Coordinates of C-alpha atoms (C1' of nucleotides) and ligand atoms in Angstrom, one line a residue:
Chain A
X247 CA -26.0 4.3 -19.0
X248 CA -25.9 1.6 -16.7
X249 CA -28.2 -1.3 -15.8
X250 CA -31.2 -1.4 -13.7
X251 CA -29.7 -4.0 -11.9
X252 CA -26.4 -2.1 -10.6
X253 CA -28.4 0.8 -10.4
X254 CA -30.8 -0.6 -7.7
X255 CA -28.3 -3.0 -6.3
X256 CA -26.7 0.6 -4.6
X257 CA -29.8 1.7 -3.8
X258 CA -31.0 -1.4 -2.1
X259 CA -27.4 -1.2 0.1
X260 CA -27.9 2.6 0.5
X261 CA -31.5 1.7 2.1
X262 CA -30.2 -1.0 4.4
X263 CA -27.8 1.0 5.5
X264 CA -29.6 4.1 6.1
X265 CA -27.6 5.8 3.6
X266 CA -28.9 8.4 0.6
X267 CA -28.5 8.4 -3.0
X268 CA -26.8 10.7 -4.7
X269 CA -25.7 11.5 -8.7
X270 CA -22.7 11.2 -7.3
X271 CA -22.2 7.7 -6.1
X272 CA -24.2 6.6 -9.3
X273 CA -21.2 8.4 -11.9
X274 CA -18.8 6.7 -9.7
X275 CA -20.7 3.1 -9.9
X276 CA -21.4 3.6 -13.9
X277 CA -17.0 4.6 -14.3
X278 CA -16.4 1.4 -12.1
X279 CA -19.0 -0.9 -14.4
X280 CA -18.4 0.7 -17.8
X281 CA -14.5 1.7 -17.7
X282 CA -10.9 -0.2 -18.1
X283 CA -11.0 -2.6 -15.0
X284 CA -8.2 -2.8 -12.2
X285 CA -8.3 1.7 -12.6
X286 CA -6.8 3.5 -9.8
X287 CA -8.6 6.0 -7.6
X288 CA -7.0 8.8 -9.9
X289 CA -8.0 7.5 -13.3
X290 CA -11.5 6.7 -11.5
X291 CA -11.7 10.8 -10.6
X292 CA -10.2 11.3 -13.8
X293 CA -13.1 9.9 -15.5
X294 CA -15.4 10.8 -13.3
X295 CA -14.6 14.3 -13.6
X296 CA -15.9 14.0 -17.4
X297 CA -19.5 13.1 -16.2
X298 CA -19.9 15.1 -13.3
X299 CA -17.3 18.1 -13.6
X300 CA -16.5 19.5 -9.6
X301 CA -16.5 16.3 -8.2
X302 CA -14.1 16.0 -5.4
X303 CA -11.4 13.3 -4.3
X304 CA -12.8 12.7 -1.1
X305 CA -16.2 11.6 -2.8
X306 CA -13.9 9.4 -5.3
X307 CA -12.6 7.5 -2.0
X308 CA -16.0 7.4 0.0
X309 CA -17.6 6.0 -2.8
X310 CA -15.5 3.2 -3.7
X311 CA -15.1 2.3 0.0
X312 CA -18.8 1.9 -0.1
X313 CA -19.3 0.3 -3.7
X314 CA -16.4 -2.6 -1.9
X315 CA -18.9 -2.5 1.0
X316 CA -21.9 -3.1 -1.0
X317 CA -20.1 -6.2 -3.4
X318 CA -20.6 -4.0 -6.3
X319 CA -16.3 -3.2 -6.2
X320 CA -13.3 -5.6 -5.4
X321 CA -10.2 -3.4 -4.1
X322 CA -6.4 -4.5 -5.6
X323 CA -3.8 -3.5 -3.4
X324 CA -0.9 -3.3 -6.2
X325 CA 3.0 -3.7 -5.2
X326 CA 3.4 -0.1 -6.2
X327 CA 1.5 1.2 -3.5
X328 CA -1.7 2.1 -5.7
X329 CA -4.8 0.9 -5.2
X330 CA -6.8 -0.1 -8.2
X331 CA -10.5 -1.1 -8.6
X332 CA -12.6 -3.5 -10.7
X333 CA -16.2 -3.8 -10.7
X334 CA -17.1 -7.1 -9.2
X335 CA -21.3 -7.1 -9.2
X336 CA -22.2 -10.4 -9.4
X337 CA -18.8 -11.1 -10.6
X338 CA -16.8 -14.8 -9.6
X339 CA -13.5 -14.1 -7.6
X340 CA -10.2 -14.5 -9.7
X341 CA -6.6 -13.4 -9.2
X342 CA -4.3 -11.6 -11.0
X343 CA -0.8 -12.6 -13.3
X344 CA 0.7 -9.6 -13.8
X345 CA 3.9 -8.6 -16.1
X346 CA 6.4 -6.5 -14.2
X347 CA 7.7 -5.7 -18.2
X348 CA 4.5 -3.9 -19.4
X349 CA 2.0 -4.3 -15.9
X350 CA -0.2 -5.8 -18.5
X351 CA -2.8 -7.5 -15.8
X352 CA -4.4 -11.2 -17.0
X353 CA -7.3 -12.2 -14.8
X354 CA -6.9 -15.9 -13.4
X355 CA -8.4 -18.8 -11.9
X356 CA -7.7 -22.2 -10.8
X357 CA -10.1 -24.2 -8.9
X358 CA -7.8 -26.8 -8.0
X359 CA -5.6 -23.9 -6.2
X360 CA -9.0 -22.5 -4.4
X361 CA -9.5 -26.0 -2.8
X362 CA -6.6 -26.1 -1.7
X363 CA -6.3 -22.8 0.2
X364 CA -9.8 -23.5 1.4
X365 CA -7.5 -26.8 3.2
X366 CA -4.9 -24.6 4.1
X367 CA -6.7 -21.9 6.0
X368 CA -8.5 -25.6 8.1
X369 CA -5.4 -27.1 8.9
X370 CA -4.5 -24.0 10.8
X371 CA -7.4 -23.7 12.4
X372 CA -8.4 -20.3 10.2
X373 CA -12.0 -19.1 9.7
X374 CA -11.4 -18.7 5.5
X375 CA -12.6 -14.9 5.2
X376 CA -10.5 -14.4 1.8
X377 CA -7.5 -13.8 -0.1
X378 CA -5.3 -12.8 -2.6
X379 CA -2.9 -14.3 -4.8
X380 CA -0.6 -12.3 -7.7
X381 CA 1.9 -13.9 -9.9
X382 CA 4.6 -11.9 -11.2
X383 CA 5.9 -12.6 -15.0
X384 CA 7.0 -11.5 -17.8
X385 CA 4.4 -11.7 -20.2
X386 CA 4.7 -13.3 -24.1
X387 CA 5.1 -10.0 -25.7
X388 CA 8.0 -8.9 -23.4
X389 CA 9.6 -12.0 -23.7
X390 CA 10.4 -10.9 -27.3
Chain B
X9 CA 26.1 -11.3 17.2
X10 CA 26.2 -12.0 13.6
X11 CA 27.0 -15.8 11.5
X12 CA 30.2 -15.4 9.6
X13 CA 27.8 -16.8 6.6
X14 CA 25.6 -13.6 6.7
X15 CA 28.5 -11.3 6.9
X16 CA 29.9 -12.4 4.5
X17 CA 27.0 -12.6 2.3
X18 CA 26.7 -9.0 2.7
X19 CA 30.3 -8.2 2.2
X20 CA 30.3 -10.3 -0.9
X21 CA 27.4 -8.5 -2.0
X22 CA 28.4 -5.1 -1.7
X23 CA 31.8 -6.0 -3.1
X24 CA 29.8 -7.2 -6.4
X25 CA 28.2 -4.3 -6.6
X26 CA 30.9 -1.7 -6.0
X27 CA 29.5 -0.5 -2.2
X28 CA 30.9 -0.3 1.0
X29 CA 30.8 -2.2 4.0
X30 CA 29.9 -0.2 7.1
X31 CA 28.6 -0.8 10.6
X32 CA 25.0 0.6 10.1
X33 CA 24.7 -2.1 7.3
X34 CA 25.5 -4.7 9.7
X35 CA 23.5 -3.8 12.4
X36 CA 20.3 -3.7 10.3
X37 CA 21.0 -7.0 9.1
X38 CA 21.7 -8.5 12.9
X39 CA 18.0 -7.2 13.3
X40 CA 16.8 -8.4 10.4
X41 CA 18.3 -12.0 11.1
X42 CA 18.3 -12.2 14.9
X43 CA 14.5 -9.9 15.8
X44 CA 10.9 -11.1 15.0
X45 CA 9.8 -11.8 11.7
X46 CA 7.7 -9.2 9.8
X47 CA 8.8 -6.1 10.9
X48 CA 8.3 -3.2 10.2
X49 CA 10.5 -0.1 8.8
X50 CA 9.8 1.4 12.1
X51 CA 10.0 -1.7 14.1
X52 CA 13.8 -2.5 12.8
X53 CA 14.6 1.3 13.2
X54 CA 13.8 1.2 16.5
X55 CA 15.6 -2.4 17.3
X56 CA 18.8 -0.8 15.6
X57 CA 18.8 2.3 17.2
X58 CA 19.2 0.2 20.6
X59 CA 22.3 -1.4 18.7
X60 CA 23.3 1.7 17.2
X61 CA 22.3 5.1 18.9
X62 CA 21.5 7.9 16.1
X63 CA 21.5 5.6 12.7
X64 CA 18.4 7.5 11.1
X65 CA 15.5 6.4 9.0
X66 CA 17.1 6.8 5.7
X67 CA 19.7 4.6 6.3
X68 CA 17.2 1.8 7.4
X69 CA 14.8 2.2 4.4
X70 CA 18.0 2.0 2.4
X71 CA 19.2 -1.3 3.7
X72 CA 16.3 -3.1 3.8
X73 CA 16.0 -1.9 0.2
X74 CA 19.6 -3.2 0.0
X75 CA 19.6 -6.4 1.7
X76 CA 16.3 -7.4 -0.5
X77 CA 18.7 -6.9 -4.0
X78 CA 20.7 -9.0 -1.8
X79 CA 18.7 -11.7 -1.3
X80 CA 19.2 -11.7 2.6
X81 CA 15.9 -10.1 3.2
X82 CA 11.8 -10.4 1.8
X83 CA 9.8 -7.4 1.7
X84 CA 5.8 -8.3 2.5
X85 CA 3.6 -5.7 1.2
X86 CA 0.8 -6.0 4.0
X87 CA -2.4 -4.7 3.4
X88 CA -2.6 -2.0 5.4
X89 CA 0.2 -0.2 3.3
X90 CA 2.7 -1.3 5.6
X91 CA 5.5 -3.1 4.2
X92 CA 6.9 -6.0 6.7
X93 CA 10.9 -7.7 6.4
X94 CA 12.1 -11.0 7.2
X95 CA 15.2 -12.9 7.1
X96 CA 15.5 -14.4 4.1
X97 CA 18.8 -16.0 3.6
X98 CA 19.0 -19.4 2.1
X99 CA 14.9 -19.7 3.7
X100 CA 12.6 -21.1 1.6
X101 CA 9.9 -19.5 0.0
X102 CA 6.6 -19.3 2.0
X103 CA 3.0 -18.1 2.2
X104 CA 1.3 -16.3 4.6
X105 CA -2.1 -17.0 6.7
X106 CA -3.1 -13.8 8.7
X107 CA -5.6 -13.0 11.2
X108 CA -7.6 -10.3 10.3
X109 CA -8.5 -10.0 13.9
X110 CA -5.3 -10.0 16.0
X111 CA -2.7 -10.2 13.3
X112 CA -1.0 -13.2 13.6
X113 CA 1.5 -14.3 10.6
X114 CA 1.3 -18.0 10.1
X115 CA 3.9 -18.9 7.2
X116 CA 2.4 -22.0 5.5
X117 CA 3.5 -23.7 2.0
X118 CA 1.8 -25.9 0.1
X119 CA 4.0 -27.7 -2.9
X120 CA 0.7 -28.8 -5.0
X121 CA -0.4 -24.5 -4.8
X122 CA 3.2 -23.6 -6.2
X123 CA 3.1 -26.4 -8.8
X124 CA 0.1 -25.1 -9.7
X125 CA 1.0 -21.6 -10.0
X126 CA 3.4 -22.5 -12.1
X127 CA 1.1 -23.7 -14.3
X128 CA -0.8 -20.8 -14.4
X129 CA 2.2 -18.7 -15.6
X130 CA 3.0 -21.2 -18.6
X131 CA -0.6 -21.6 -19.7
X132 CA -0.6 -17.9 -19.9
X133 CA 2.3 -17.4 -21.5
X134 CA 4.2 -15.7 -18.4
X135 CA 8.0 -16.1 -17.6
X136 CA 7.6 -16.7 -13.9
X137 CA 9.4 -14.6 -11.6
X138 CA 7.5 -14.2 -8.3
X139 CA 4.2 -14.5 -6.3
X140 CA 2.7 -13.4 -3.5
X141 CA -0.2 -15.3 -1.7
X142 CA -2.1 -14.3 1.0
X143 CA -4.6 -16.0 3.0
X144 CA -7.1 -14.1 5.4
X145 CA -9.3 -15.2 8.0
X146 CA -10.1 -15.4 11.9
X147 CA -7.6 -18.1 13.7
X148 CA -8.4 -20.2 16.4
X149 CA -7.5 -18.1 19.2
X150 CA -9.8 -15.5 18.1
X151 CA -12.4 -17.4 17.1
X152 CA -13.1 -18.0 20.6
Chain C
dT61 C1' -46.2 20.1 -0.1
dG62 C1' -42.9 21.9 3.5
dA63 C1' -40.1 21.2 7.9
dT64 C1' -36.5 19.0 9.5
dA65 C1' -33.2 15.7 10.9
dT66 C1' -29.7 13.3 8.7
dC67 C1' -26.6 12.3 5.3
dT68 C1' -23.4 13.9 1.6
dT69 C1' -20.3 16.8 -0.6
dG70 C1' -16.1 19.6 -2.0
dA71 C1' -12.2 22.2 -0.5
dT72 C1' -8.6 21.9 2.1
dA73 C1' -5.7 20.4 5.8
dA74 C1' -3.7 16.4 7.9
dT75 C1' -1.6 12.0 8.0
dG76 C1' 1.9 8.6 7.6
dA77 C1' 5.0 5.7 5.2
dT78 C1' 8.6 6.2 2.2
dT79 C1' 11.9 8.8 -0.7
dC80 C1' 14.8 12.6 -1.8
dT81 C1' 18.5 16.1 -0.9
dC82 C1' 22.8 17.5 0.5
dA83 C1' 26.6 18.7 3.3
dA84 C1' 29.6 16.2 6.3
dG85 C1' 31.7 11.7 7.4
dT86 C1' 33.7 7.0 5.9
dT87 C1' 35.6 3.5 3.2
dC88 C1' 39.1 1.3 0.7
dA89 C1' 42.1 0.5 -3.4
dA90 C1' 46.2 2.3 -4.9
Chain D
dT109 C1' 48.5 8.1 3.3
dT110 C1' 45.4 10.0 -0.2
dG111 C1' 41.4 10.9 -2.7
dA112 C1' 37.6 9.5 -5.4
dA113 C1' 33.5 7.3 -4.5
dC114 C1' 30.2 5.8 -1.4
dT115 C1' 27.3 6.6 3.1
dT116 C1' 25.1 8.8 6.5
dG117 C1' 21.7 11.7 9.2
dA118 C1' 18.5 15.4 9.4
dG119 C1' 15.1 17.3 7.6
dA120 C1' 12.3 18.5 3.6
dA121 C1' 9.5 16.5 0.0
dT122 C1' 6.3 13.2 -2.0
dC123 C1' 2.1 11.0 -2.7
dA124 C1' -1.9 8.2 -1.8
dT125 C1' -5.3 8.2 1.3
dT126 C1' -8.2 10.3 5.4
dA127 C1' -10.1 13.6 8.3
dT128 C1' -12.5 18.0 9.1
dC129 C1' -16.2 21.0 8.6
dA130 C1' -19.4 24.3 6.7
dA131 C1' -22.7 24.3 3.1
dG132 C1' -25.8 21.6 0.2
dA133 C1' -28.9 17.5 -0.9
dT134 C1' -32.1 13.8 0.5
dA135 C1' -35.8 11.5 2.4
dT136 C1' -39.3 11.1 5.9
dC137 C1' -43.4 12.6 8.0
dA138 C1' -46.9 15.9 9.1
Ligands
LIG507 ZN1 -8.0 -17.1 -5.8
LIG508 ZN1 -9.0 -8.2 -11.9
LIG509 ZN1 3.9 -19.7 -2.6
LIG510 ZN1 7.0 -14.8 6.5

DNA sequence: TGATATCTTGATAATGATTCTCAAGTTCAA
DNA sequence: TTGAACTTGAGAATCATTATCAAGATATCA
């Protein structure tokens, strides 16, 4: 169900970390790598639920705070207050272009704009660590 | 306390709109223009309350809700799920640059970024409304 | 292969920011 | 001045996310 890559890219960060495997973590890694991306925690337990019935919440939340930890999950903080998740093993950063019509989400990314907050973040004497740039639209469907 | 511009801004406003005028409306909106930048809800309630003993929470959350549709006043969602308010009327639109170590705000804009962004909305298609960019990092103070 | 120390889990309670509810108080156009 | 419509404050409700903790799983080492 899931590469050998992902698969041993948890355990690897599990090992460093002196942390333990677990069926569970794995279900939550294959829903993140498999499923719709930019899901929130709810549709991730949701789905989760389907492969490993009696799952709980709190193991939805612990996992995906590790799987961000580990590289293997980038966390969106949305403007409604949600938090959604996308697998990002391996993955190149982009941002997001979202309609506030439909919430249809478009991945993005400019290079030029990337250089340029790289200067910004010098100029003021910033350590870059990262960011996180949305544009709101309306998209060409809802134009109509 | 108050510029005759931003009163009347507001009265205009809620004149537009069908609302009233009254004096917890103004004092929220002397915080809003006169205190810190990037306050919080609880911040400005607390500021107001000084101005005006017993206005409750309500009525804040409602007037910064207000005062945004008004275009006095810019909600910042802030990553950890707090929102922040600033003065917004007849400012320009800005960035932000924040310490992930002490939480300084540094409000930066760079013209070639937003040109840029707009570009990204009309290659995609988007009717461009809004963005939000954040940049995060260690500044120099706490770099050490 | 066990014993065991440590980590993980699920249920549930707690948290904390924000929103809702509603009776009582204000505003303002007529 | 009057009254319909809007506001307010107190407290309850919401809702995503965290914390708690006893019971269960994992991995290491003898
Ligand atoms: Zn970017
Ligand atoms: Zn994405
Ligand atoms: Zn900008
Ligand atoms: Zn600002």
């Amino acid at each position: 169900m899931l590469d050998e890559k992902d698969k041993s890219a948890l355990h690897d960060f599990l090992l460093r970390e002196g942390l333990k495997f677990s069926a569970q973590r794995l279900k939550v890694l294959e829903v993140v790598r498999r499923g719709a991306r930019h899901l929130t925690a709810g549709e991730i337990y949701k789905h989760t639920q389907a492969k490993y019935p009696g799952i709980g919440y709190a193991t939805i939340y612990r996992t995906l705070r590790l799987l961000c930890q580990a590289g293997l999950c980038v966390e969106l903080k949305c403007e409604d207050g949600v938090c959604r998740y996308e697998y990002a093993g391996g993955a190149v950063h982009h941002d997001h272009l979202i309609c506030t019509k439909c919430g249809r989400i478009v991945e993005v990314v400019d290079p030029e704009i990337e250089r340029l907050q790289e200067r910004l973040f010098k100029v003021n004497g910033f350590l870059p660590q990262r960011h996180r740039m949305e544009l709101y639209g309306i998209c060409n469907r809802c134009k109509k």
